[in-house]
Tab-separated table of C-alpha atoms in Angstrom:
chain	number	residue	atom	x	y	z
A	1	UNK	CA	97.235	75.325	60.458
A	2	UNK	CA	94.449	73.149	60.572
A	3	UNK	CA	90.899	73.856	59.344
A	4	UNK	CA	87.700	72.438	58.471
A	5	UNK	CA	86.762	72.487	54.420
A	6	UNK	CA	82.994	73.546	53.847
A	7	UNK	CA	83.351	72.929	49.872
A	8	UNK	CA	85.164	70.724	47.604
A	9	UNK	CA	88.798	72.086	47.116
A	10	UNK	CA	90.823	70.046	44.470
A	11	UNK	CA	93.557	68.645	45.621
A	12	UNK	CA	93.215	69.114	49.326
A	13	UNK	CA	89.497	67.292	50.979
A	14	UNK	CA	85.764	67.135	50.541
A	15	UNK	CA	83.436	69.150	52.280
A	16	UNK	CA	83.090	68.343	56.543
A	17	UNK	CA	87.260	67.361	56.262
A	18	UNK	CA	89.729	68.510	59.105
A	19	UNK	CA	92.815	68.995	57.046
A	20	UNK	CA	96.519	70.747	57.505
A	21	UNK	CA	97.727	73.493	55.320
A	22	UNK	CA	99.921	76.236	55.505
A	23	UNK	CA	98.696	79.577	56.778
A	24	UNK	CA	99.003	81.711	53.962
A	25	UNK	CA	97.033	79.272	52.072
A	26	UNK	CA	94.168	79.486	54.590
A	27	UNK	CA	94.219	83.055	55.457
A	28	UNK	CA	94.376	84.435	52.115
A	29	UNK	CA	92.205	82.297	49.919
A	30	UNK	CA	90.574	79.192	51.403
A	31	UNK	CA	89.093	81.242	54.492
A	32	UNK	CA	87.899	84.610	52.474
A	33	UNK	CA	86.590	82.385	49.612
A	34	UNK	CA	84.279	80.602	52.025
A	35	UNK	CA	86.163	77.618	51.330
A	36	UNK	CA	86.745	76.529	55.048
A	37	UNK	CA	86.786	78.290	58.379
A	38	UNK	CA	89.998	77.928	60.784
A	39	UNK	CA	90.169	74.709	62.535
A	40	UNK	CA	90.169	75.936	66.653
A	41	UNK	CA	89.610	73.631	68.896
A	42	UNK	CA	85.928	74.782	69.766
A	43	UNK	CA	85.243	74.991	66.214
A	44	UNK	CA	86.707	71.077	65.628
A	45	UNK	CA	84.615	69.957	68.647
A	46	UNK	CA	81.323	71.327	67.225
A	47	UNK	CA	82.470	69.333	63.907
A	48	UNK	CA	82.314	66.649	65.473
A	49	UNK	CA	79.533	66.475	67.336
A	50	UNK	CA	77.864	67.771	64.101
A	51	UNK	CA	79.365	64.802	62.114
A	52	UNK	CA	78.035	62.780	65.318
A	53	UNK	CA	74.462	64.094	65.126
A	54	UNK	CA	74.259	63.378	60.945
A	55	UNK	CA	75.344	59.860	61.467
A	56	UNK	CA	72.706	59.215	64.324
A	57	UNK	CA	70.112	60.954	61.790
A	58	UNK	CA	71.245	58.889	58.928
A	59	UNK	CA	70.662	55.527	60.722
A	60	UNK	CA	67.465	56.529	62.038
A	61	UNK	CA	66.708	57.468	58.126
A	62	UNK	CA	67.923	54.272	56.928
A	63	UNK	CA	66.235	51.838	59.500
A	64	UNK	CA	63.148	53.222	58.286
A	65	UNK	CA	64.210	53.416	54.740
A	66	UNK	CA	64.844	49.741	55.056
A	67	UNK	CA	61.035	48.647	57.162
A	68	UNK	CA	59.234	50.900	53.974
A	69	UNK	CA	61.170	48.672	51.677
A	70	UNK	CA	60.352	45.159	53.485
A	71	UNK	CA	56.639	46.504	53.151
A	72	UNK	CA	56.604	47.119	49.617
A	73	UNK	CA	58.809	44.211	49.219
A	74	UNK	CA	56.055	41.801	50.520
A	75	UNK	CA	53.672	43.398	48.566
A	76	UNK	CA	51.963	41.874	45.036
A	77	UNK	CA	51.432	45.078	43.260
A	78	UNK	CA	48.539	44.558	39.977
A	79	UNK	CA	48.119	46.546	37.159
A	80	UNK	CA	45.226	45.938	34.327
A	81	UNK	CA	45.657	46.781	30.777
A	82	UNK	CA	43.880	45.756	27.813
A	83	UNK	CA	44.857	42.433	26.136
A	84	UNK	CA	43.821	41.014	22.965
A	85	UNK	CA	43.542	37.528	22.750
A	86	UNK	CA	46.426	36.362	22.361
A	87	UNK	CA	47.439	37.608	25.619
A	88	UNK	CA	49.621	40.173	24.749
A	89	UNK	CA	48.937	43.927	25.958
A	90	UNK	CA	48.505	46.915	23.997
A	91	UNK	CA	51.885	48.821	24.546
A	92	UNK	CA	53.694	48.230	27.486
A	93	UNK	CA	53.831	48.872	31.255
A	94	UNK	CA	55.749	51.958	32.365
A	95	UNK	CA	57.404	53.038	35.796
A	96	UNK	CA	54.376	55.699	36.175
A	97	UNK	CA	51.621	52.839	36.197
A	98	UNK	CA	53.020	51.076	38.546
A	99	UNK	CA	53.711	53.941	40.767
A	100	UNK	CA	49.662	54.189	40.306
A	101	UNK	CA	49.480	51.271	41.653
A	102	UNK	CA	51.753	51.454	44.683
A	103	UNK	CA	49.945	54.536	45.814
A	104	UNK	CA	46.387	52.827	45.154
A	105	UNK	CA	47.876	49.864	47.723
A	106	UNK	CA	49.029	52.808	49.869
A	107	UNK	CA	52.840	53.694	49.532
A	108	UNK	CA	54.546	56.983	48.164
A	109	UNK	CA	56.813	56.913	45.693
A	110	UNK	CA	57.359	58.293	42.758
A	111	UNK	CA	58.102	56.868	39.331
A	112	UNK	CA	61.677	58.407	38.946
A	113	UNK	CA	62.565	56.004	41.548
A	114	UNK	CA	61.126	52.562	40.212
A	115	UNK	CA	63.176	50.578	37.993
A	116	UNK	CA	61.386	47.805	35.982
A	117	UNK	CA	64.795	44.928	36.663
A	118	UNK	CA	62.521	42.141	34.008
A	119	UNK	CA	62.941	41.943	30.230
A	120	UNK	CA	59.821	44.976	28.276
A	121	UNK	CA	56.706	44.340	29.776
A	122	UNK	CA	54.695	43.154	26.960
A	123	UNK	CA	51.961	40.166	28.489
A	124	UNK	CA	49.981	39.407	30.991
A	125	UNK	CA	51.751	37.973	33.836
A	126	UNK	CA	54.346	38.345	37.138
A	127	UNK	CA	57.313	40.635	36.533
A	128	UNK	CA	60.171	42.376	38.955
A	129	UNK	CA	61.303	45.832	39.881
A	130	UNK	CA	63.144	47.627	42.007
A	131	UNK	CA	61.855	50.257	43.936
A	132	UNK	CA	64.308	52.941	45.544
A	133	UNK	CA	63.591	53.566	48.741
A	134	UNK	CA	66.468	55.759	49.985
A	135	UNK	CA	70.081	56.646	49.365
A	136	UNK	CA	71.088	52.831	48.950
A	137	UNK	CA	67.973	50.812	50.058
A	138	UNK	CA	66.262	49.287	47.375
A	139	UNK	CA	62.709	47.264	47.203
A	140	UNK	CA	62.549	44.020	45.848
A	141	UNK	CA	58.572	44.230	43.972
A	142	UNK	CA	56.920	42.056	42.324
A	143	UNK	CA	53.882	43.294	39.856
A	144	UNK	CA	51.069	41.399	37.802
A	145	UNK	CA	50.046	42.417	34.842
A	146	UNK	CA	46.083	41.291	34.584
A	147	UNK	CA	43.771	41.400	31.263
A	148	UNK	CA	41.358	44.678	32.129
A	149	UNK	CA	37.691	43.577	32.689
C-alpha cells in the first residue's frame, strides 16, 4: 500500500515521502498516529503539485536571498569605538555592533546570524564576516573598525 509520510518514521522516510508498506502497518498505526495518510492517487497528485509549488517558492526565496546578500556584500560597513593610542580598542567588536551598523546603512538582520570569519577584533582597521542571509546564502562583509571622534 502506498502512502505519503507527514512525520519522521524511523526506519521507513522523512516527512513529504511516497513510500510502500504493508497494510496492516498503515492502517493500524502509521495512519491513526497521524503518521501518514493513504497514498490514492488524488491524494499523490496533490503531493506533488504541493512539492511543485514549495520548490517554485523556494527559488523565488533564494534568488532574493542571494540579490540581499550581493548588496550587503558590496557594502563597507564602519563601526567607531574608543582607541587609546596605541591603536588598540577598548574590548572588542561583537556580532550585535555590527548588526547596528548594518541597520544604520539600511539592511535587517539580526546578530544571531552574523559570524565575525577574522581572527578577535581588537584594533582599528578592515576585518571580514559572514552574514547569513538565508537557508544556505551567505554574505561576504567587510567592516572597519574607526577610532571614535
Amino acid at each position: 500500500m502506498k502512502i505519503i509520510l507527514k512525520k519522521d518514521v524511523t526506519n521507513l522516510g522523512e516527512a513529504g515521502e511516497i513510500v510502500e508498506v504493508k497494510t496492516g502497518y498503515a492502517l493500524n498505526y502509521l495512519v491513526p498516529q497521524g503518521y501518514a495518510v493513504i497514498g490514492t492517487p488524488s491524494a499523490i497528485k496533490q503531493h506533488e503539485e504541493t512539492i511543485r509549488q514549495r520548490a517554485h517558492k523556494e527559488a523565488k526565496n533564494v534568488a532574493e536571498a542571494q540579490a540581499y546578500a550581493a548588496k550587503i556584500s558590496a557594502s563597507l560597513v564602519k563601526i567607531s569605538c574608543k582607541v587609546n593610542e596605541s591603536g588598540k580598542i577598548y574590548g572588542s567588536v561583537t556580532t550585535a555592533q555590527i548588526a547596528e551598523a548594518l541597520v544604520a546603512a539600511g539592511f535587517e538582520v539580526e546578530k544571531k546570524n552574523i559570524e565575525i570569519v577574522s581572527e578577535e577584533v581588537k584594533e582599528a582597521g578592515v576585518y571580514d564576516a559572514k552574514v547569513k542571509c538565508y537557508k544556505g546564502v551567505y554574505a561576504d562583509l567587510k567592516f572597519e573598525v574607526v577610532a571614535a571622534e
